[in-house]
Coordinates of C-alpha atoms in Angstrom, one line a residue:
X1 CA 48.9 201.6 32.6
X2 CA 46.0 201.3 35.0
X3 CA 45.5 198.1 36.9
X4 CA 42.2 197.5 35.0
X5 CA 44.1 197.8 31.7
X6 CA 46.7 195.4 33.0
X7 CA 43.9 193.0 34.0
X8 CA 42.2 193.3 30.7
X9 CA 45.5 192.6 28.9
X10 CA 46.3 189.3 30.8
X11 CA 45.9 186.0 29.1
X12 CA 42.8 184.1 30.0
X13 CA 44.8 181.7 32.3
X14 CA 46.6 184.6 34.0
X15 CA 43.3 186.5 34.6
X16 CA 41.7 183.4 35.9
X17 CA 44.6 182.9 38.4
X18 CA 44.2 186.6 39.5
X19 CA 40.5 186.2 40.0
X20 CA 41.0 182.9 41.9
X21 CA 43.0 185.0 44.5
X22 CA 39.7 187.0 45.0
X23 CA 37.3 184.0 45.1
X24 CA 38.4 180.4 44.9
X25 CA 35.7 179.2 42.6
X26 CA 37.1 178.0 39.3
X27 CA 34.0 178.3 37.3
X28 CA 33.4 181.9 38.6
X29 CA 37.0 182.9 38.0
X30 CA 37.0 181.4 34.5
X31 CA 33.8 183.1 33.5
X32 CA 35.0 186.4 34.8
X33 CA 38.2 186.0 32.9
X34 CA 36.2 185.3 29.7
X35 CA 34.0 188.4 30.3
X36 CA 37.0 190.8 29.8
X37 CA 37.7 193.4 28.7
X38 CA 35.9 195.5 31.2
X39 CA 35.2 199.1 30.3
X40 CA 35.4 200.2 33.9
X41 CA 36.0 199.0 37.4
X42 CA 32.2 199.3 38.0
X43 CA 31.6 196.9 35.0
X44 CA 34.0 194.4 36.6
X45 CA 32.2 194.5 39.9
X46 CA 28.8 194.3 38.2
X47 CA 29.9 191.2 36.3
X48 CA 31.6 189.6 39.3
X49 CA 28.3 190.1 41.3
X50 CA 26.2 188.7 38.4
X51 CA 28.4 185.6 38.1
X52 CA 28.3 185.1 41.9
X53 CA 24.5 185.3 41.9
X54 CA 24.5 182.3 39.5
X55 CA 26.5 180.1 41.9
X56 CA 25.1 177.7 44.3
X57 CA 26.0 175.5 47.3
X58 CA 28.6 173.5 45.5
X59 CA 30.5 176.6 44.5
X60 CA 30.0 178.2 47.9
X61 CA 31.6 175.2 49.5
X62 CA 34.5 175.3 47.0
X63 CA 35.1 179.0 47.9
X64 CA 35.4 178.1 51.6
X65 CA 38.2 175.6 50.9
X66 CA 40.4 178.6 49.9
X67 CA 40.2 180.3 53.3
X68 CA 42.0 179.7 56.5
X69 CA 40.1 179.3 59.7
X70 CA 39.4 182.6 61.5
X71 CA 42.3 183.0 63.9
X72 CA 44.5 180.4 62.3
X73 CA 47.1 183.0 61.4
X74 CA 50.0 180.5 61.7
X75 CA 48.7 178.6 58.6
X76 CA 48.1 181.7 56.5
X77 CA 51.6 181.9 55.1
X78 CA 52.0 178.2 54.7
X79 CA 48.9 176.9 53.0
X80 CA 47.4 180.0 51.4
X81 CA 50.5 181.5 49.7
X82 CA 48.5 183.2 46.9
X83 CA 46.1 185.0 49.3
X84 CA 48.0 184.7 52.6
X85 CA 49.0 188.4 52.8
X86 CA 45.4 189.4 52.0
X87 CA 44.0 187.0 54.6
X88 CA 46.5 188.2 57.2
X89 CA 45.4 191.8 56.6
X90 CA 41.8 190.8 56.7
X91 CA 42.3 189.0 60.0
X92 CA 44.2 191.8 61.6
X93 CA 41.5 192.0 64.3
X94 CA 43.1 188.9 65.8
X95 CA 46.1 191.0 66.9
X96 CA 46.1 191.6 70.6
X97 CA 43.3 189.1 71.2
X98 CA 43.5 187.5 74.6
X99 CA 44.2 183.8 75.0
X100 CA 40.6 183.1 76.2
X101 CA 39.2 184.7 73.0
X102 CA 41.6 182.8 70.8
X103 CA 40.8 179.5 72.5
X104 CA 37.1 180.2 72.3
X105 CA 37.5 180.9 68.5
X106 CA 39.4 177.6 68.1
X107 CA 36.7 175.7 70.0
X108 CA 33.9 177.5 68.2
X109 CA 35.5 176.8 64.8
X110 CA 35.7 173.1 65.6
X111 CA 32.1 173.0 66.7
X112 CA 30.9 175.0 63.7
X113 CA 32.7 172.7 61.3
X114 CA 31.3 169.7 63.0
X115 CA 27.8 171.1 62.7
X116 CA 27.9 172.5 59.2
X117 CA 30.7 170.6 57.4
X118 CA 32.5 173.8 56.4
X119 CA 34.6 176.5 58.0
X120 CA 33.2 179.5 59.7
X121 CA 33.5 182.2 57.0
X122 CA 33.1 185.9 57.9
X123 CA 34.4 189.0 56.3
X124 CA 36.9 189.8 59.0
X125 CA 38.0 193.2 57.7
X126 CA 37.5 195.7 60.5
X127 CA 36.3 193.2 63.0
X128 CA 38.0 192.4 66.3
X129 CA 38.5 188.9 67.5
X130 CA 35.7 189.3 70.0
X131 CA 33.3 190.5 67.3
X132 CA 34.1 187.5 65.1
X133 CA 33.6 185.2 68.1
X134 CA 30.2 186.9 68.8
X135 CA 29.2 186.3 65.1
X136 CA 30.3 182.7 65.3
X137 CA 28.2 182.1 68.4
X138 CA 25.2 183.8 66.8
X139 CA 25.4 181.9 63.5
X140 CA 26.1 178.4 64.9
X141 CA 22.4 178.1 65.8
X142 CA 21.3 178.9 62.2
X143 CA 19.7 176.1 60.2
X144 CA 22.3 174.6 57.8
X145 CA 20.8 175.9 54.6
X146 CA 20.5 179.4 56.0
X147 CA 24.0 179.3 57.3
X148 CA 25.4 178.3 54.0
X149 CA 23.6 181.3 52.4
X150 CA 25.0 183.6 55.1
X151 CA 28.5 182.3 54.5
X152 CA 28.1 182.8 50.7
X153 CA 27.1 186.4 51.5
X154 CA 30.3 186.8 53.5
X155 CA 32.3 185.4 50.6
X156 CA 30.7 188.0 48.3
X157 CA 32.0 190.8 50.7
X158 CA 35.4 189.2 50.8
X159 CA 35.5 189.0 47.0
X160 CA 34.7 192.7 46.7
X161 CA 37.5 193.6 49.1
X162 CA 40.0 191.4 47.2
X163 CA 38.9 192.8 43.8
X164 CA 39.6 196.3 45.2
X165 CA 43.0 195.1 46.3
X166 CA 43.7 193.6 42.9
X167 CA 42.9 196.9 41.2
X168 CA 44.8 199.1 43.7
X169 CA 47.9 200.7 42.4

């Protein structure tokens, strides 16, 4: 059985739980679960994107509460059990980072949260710690409304990667 067939065959509650692993917005996950069955993986991604396009600041902030801070690898296993392995893979760029970069990320995360009221969210897959720090430093000067939209775009990228992982054999 393909992973798509498996996903289509889950109960609504089970499917919603799986979609929550990809994006922590309950209304989005519930709507995606109701949209099944999907004829193809492309149809799933198309529906996921269409539903995300209908979300707004409240949902974007909800999604952010389901992510660890960039570089906070120690909390991944503890607080984010459902997505911890995925988050750990996504933040693999933290491996081998020097203490100065790690400290700068910790300080930057704190300053970012104080400025915007939400965590710094970046699609970390394939990025080094230094690249993530550079992005944090660039984005911290964004106006709050713009930064919230940028973070929502990063969430959309993360969601795609996690949907791909969900469908992987």
